[in-house]
């Protein structure tokens, strides 16, 4: 997990995907894929706390880094994902530097921040001292998701916020917020460049969603180094459709 954090912060090209199916088997299969990470999508998929916990346990056992996109930017949601052993959290709808600072504080131990419990998976289920847990090297990644015009306007402050480790730009939500029907608008491209410049100025990794490798290659020039590519749902559909089309063509 520490190696994953180091590679991301160093700007290495990393490939991951969103996981929409709340099942440990999906994590187990994806861990064999060669992907660098996966992100459990608790915002848009039916992950409850128990399913998140089970998937994170398996991910840690297999050495497969798992992020959690939380359903909301509340201290309980953030703490639960981190206590269960997430490699980091992706926090949706971060629209100001003040919001970014609150999120960063909620993800770190300290006065007014993340609550401490030595009985959690992240703390070794009571086998480690408080001092060991609090001083234990690299911390979980805190990734702010910018997907609103207000977030773009505040991106310089968000990217510069101490404790925020990276920025995820949500192209679909940002396009919809501008009233667009696709992801090709001048407003989106201007936002991509502005947020990318903010990440570069603050030395933070820049990440986004793409449907495929071709789109990732086209957008690489904007400064992205971490790509959340499609989801296991999309890949299952692609494979099934290709087989269905091929078999029908035999007749």
PDB file of N, CA and C in Angstrom, residues 22-67:
ATOM      1  N   UNK A  22     -20.750  -5.030  -5.453  1.00  0.00           N
ATOM      2  CA  UNK A  22     -20.274  -5.167  -4.079  1.00  0.00           C
ATOM      3  C   UNK A  22     -20.040  -6.619  -3.688  1.00  0.00           C
ATOM      4  N   UNK A  23     -18.986  -7.218  -4.260  1.00  0.00           N
ATOM      5  CA  UNK A  23     -18.710  -8.635  -4.021  1.00  0.00           C
ATOM      6  C   UNK A  23     -17.208  -8.857  -3.946  1.00  0.00           C
ATOM      7  N   UNK A  24     -16.785  -9.687  -2.991  1.00  0.00           N
ATOM      8  CA  UNK A  24     -15.359  -9.949  -2.838  1.00  0.00           C
ATOM      9  C   UNK A  24     -14.795 -10.670  -4.053  1.00  0.00           C
ATOM     10  N   UNK A  25     -15.616 -11.454  -4.740  1.00  0.00           N
ATOM     11  CA  UNK A  25     -15.129 -12.175  -5.920  1.00  0.00           C
ATOM     12  C   UNK A  25     -14.672 -11.205  -7.000  1.00  0.00           C
ATOM     13  N   UNK A  26     -15.347 -10.067  -7.117  1.00  0.00           N
ATOM     14  CA  UNK A  26     -14.954  -9.089  -8.122  1.00  0.00           C
ATOM     15  C   UNK A  26     -13.578  -8.514  -7.802  1.00  0.00           C
ATOM     16  N   UNK A  27     -13.340  -8.242  -6.532  1.00  0.00           N
ATOM     17  CA  UNK A  27     -12.017  -7.760  -6.117  1.00  0.00           C
ATOM     18  C   UNK A  27     -10.954  -8.821  -6.385  1.00  0.00           C
ATOM     19  N   UNK A  28     -11.287 -10.064  -6.099  1.00  0.00           N
ATOM     20  CA  UNK A  28     -10.329 -11.162  -6.283  1.00  0.00           C
ATOM     21  C   UNK A  28      -9.941 -11.315  -7.750  1.00  0.00           C
ATOM     22  N   UNK A  29     -10.915 -11.197  -8.641  1.00  0.00           N
ATOM     23  CA  UNK A  29     -10.633 -11.313 -10.071  1.00  0.00           C
ATOM     24  C   UNK A  29      -9.804 -10.120 -10.552  1.00  0.00           C
ATOM     25  N   UNK A  30     -10.191  -8.921 -10.173  1.00  0.00           N
ATOM     26  CA  UNK A  30      -9.473  -7.728 -10.631  1.00  0.00           C
ATOM     27  C   UNK A  30      -8.038  -7.694 -10.103  1.00  0.00           C
ATOM     28  N   UNK A  31      -7.807  -8.308  -8.946  1.00  0.00           N
ATOM     29  CA  UNK A  31      -6.452  -8.354  -8.403  1.00  0.00           C
ATOM     30  C   UNK A  31      -5.505  -9.156  -9.296  1.00  0.00           C
ATOM     31  N   UNK A  32      -6.073 -10.001 -10.166  1.00  0.00           N
ATOM     32  CA  UNK A  32      -5.271 -10.803 -11.095  1.00  0.00           C
ATOM     33  C   UNK A  32      -5.020 -10.096 -12.423  1.00  0.00           C
ATOM     34  N   UNK A  33      -5.556  -8.905 -12.595  1.00  0.00           N
ATOM     35  CA  UNK A  33      -5.609  -8.245 -13.906  1.00  0.00           C
ATOM     36  C   UNK A  33      -4.360  -7.474 -14.293  1.00  0.00           C
ATOM     37  N   UNK A  34      -3.523  -7.120 -13.326  1.00  0.00           N
ATOM     38  CA  UNK A  34      -2.404  -6.245 -13.616  1.00  0.00           C
ATOM     39  C   UNK A  34      -2.712  -4.774 -13.395  1.00  0.00           C
ATOM     40  N   UNK A  35      -3.955  -4.453 -13.046  1.00  0.00           N
ATOM     41  CA  UNK A  35      -4.293  -3.076 -12.696  1.00  0.00           C
ATOM     42  C   UNK A  35      -3.517  -2.661 -11.445  1.00  0.00           C
ATOM     43  N   UNK A  36      -3.253  -1.370 -11.337  1.00  0.00           N
ATOM     44  CA  UNK A  36      -2.530  -0.859 -10.179  1.00  0.00           C
ATOM     45  C   UNK A  36      -3.430  -0.691  -8.960  1.00  0.00           C
ATOM     46  N   UNK A  37      -4.718  -0.498  -9.186  1.00  0.00           N
ATOM     47  CA  UNK A  37      -5.653  -0.272  -8.087  1.00  0.00           C
ATOM     48  C   UNK A  37      -7.072  -0.408  -8.612  1.00  0.00           C
ATOM     49  N   UNK A  38      -8.020  -0.393  -7.692  1.00  0.00           N
ATOM     50  CA  UNK A  38      -9.434  -0.283  -8.043  1.00  0.00           C
ATOM     51  C   UNK A  38     -10.085   0.626  -7.013  1.00  0.00           C
ATOM     52  N   UNK A  39     -11.245   1.153  -7.370  1.00  0.00           N
ATOM     53  CA  UNK A  39     -11.966   2.062  -6.481  1.00  0.00           C
ATOM     54  C   UNK A  39     -13.384   1.553  -6.262  1.00  0.00           C
ATOM     55  N   UNK A  40     -13.703   1.210  -5.033  1.00  0.00           N
ATOM     56  CA  UNK A  40     -15.058   0.790  -4.691  1.00  0.00           C
ATOM     57  C   UNK A  40     -15.960   2.021  -4.753  1.00  0.00           C
ATOM     58  N   UNK A  41     -16.982   1.971  -5.605  1.00  0.00           N
ATOM     59  CA  UNK A  41     -17.806   3.154  -5.839  1.00  0.00           C
ATOM     60  C   UNK A  41     -19.029   3.161  -4.927  1.00  0.00           C
ATOM     61  N   UNK A  42     -18.814   3.591  -3.682  1.00  0.00           N
ATOM     62  CA  UNK A  42     -19.909   3.658  -2.724  1.00  0.00           C
ATOM     63  C   UNK A  42     -20.841   4.830  -2.991  1.00  0.00           C
ATOM     64  N   UNK A  43     -20.460   5.715  -3.924  1.00  0.00           N
ATOM     65  CA  UNK A  43     -21.338   6.835  -4.271  1.00  0.00           C
ATOM     66  C   UNK A  43     -22.439   6.399  -5.228  1.00  0.00           C
ATOM     67  N   UNK A  44     -22.092   5.591  -6.230  1.00  0.00           N
ATOM     68  CA  UNK A  44     -23.043   5.255  -7.289  1.00  0.00           C
ATOM     69  C   UNK A  44     -23.380   3.768  -7.389  1.00  0.00           C
ATOM     70  N   UNK A  45     -22.914   2.963  -6.464  1.00  0.00           N
ATOM     71  CA  UNK A  45     -23.200   1.526  -6.482  1.00  0.00           C
ATOM     72  C   UNK A  45     -23.643   1.095  -5.086  1.00  0.00           C
ATOM     73  N   UNK A  46     -24.303  -0.079  -4.970  1.00  0.00           N
ATOM     74  CA  UNK A  46     -24.932  -0.487  -3.707  1.00  0.00           C
ATOM     75  C   UNK A  46     -23.969  -1.094  -2.688  1.00  0.00           C
ATOM     76  N   UNK A  47     -22.940  -0.341  -2.325  1.00  0.00           N
ATOM     77  CA  UNK A  47     -22.015  -0.777  -1.286  1.00  0.00           C
ATOM     78  C   UNK A  47     -22.518  -0.308   0.077  1.00  0.00           C
ATOM     79  N   UNK A  48     -22.772  -1.249   0.988  1.00  0.00           N
ATOM     80  CA  UNK A  48     -23.020  -0.855   2.368  1.00  0.00           C
ATOM     81  C   UNK A  48     -21.718  -1.030   3.154  1.00  0.00           C
ATOM     82  N   UNK A  49     -21.765  -0.701   4.438  1.00  0.00           N
ATOM     83  CA  UNK A  49     -20.529  -0.737   5.219  1.00  0.00           C
ATOM     84  C   UNK A  49     -19.938  -2.141   5.278  1.00  0.00           C
ATOM     85  N   UNK A  50     -20.799  -3.161   5.399  1.00  0.00           N
ATOM     86  CA  UNK A  50     -20.312  -4.526   5.475  1.00  0.00           C
ATOM     87  C   UNK A  50     -19.621  -4.984   4.208  1.00  0.00           C
ATOM     88  N   UNK A  51     -20.179  -4.597   3.048  1.00  0.00           N
ATOM     89  CA  UNK A  51     -19.564  -4.998   1.775  1.00  0.00           C
ATOM     90  C   UNK A  51     -18.243  -4.267   1.564  1.00  0.00           C
ATOM     91  N   UNK A  52     -18.200  -2.994   1.929  1.00  0.00           N
ATOM     92  CA  UNK A  52     -16.943  -2.254   1.833  1.00  0.00           C
ATOM     93  C   UNK A  52     -15.883  -2.926   2.698  1.00  0.00           C
ATOM     94  N   UNK A  53     -16.257  -3.268   3.923  1.00  0.00           N
ATOM     95  CA  UNK A  53     -15.324  -3.890   4.852  1.00  0.00           C
ATOM     96  C   UNK A  53     -14.778  -5.206   4.292  1.00  0.00           C
ATOM     97  N   UNK A  54     -15.651  -6.049   3.752  1.00  0.00           N
ATOM     98  CA  UNK A  54     -15.220  -7.346   3.227  1.00  0.00           C
ATOM     99  C   UNK A  54     -14.289  -7.178   2.026  1.00  0.00           C
ATOM    100  N   UNK A  55     -14.635  -6.272   1.130  1.00  0.00           N
ATOM    101  CA  UNK A  55     -13.801  -6.058  -0.054  1.00  0.00           C
ATOM    102  C   UNK A  55     -12.432  -5.494   0.328  1.00  0.00           C
ATOM    103  N   UNK A  56     -12.408  -4.576   1.291  1.00  0.00           N
ATOM    104  CA  UNK A  56     -11.130  -4.009   1.719  1.00  0.00           C
ATOM    105  C   UNK A  56     -10.268  -5.055   2.411  1.00  0.00           C
ATOM    106  N   UNK A  57     -10.902  -5.944   3.170  1.00  0.00           N
ATOM    107  CA  UNK A  57     -10.131  -7.011   3.820  1.00  0.00           C
ATOM    108  C   UNK A  57      -9.441  -7.890   2.785  1.00  0.00           C
ATOM    109  N   UNK A  58     -10.166  -8.254   1.737  1.00  0.00           N
ATOM    110  CA  UNK A  58      -9.585  -9.098   0.704  1.00  0.00           C
ATOM    111  C   UNK A  58      -8.509  -8.347  -0.069  1.00  0.00           C
ATOM    112  N   UNK A  59      -8.775  -7.080  -0.387  1.00  0.00           N
ATOM    113  CA  UNK A  59      -7.774  -6.292  -1.098  1.00  0.00           C
ATOM    114  C   UNK A  59      -6.460  -6.231  -0.335  1.00  0.00           C
ATOM    115  N   UNK A  60      -6.537  -6.001   0.968  1.00  0.00           N
ATOM    116  CA  UNK A  60      -5.316  -5.949   1.780  1.00  0.00           C
ATOM    117  C   UNK A  60      -4.624  -7.312   1.811  1.00  0.00           C
ATOM    118  N   UNK A  61      -5.404  -8.375   1.925  1.00  0.00           N
ATOM    119  CA  UNK A  61      -4.816  -9.714   1.967  1.00  0.00           C
ATOM    120  C   UNK A  61      -4.078 -10.041   0.674  1.00  0.00           C
ATOM    121  N   UNK A  62      -4.591  -9.547  -0.450  1.00  0.00           N
ATOM    122  CA  UNK A  62      -3.998  -9.825  -1.758  1.00  0.00           C
ATOM    123  C   UNK A  62      -2.951  -8.786  -2.164  1.00  0.00           C
ATOM    124  N   UNK A  63      -2.776  -7.740  -1.364  1.00  0.00           N
ATOM    125  CA  UNK A  63      -1.843  -6.681  -1.727  1.00  0.00           C
ATOM    126  C   UNK A  63      -2.324  -5.854  -2.906  1.00  0.00           C
ATOM    127  N   UNK A  64      -3.642  -5.739  -3.053  1.00  0.00           N
ATOM    128  CA  UNK A  64      -4.254  -5.008  -4.165  1.00  0.00           C
ATOM    129  C   UNK A  64      -4.867  -3.725  -3.616  1.00  0.00           C
ATOM    130  N   UNK A  65      -4.275  -2.561  -3.912  1.00  0.00           N
ATOM    131  CA  UNK A  65      -4.758  -1.315  -3.321  1.00  0.00           C
ATOM    132  C   UNK A  65      -6.186  -0.990  -3.747  1.00  0.00           C
ATOM    133  N   UNK A  66      -7.010  -0.677  -2.760  1.00  0.00           N
ATOM    134  CA  UNK A  66      -8.393  -0.296  -3.020  1.00  0.00           C
ATOM    135  C   UNK A  66      -8.670   1.078  -2.422  1.00  0.00           C
ATOM    136  N   UNK A  67      -9.163   1.965  -3.277  1.00  0.00           N
ATOM    137  CA  UNK A  67      -9.694   3.238  -2.831  1.00  0.00           C
ATOM    138  C   UNK A  67     -11.194   3.072  -2.600  1.00  0.00           C
TER     139      UNK A  67
END
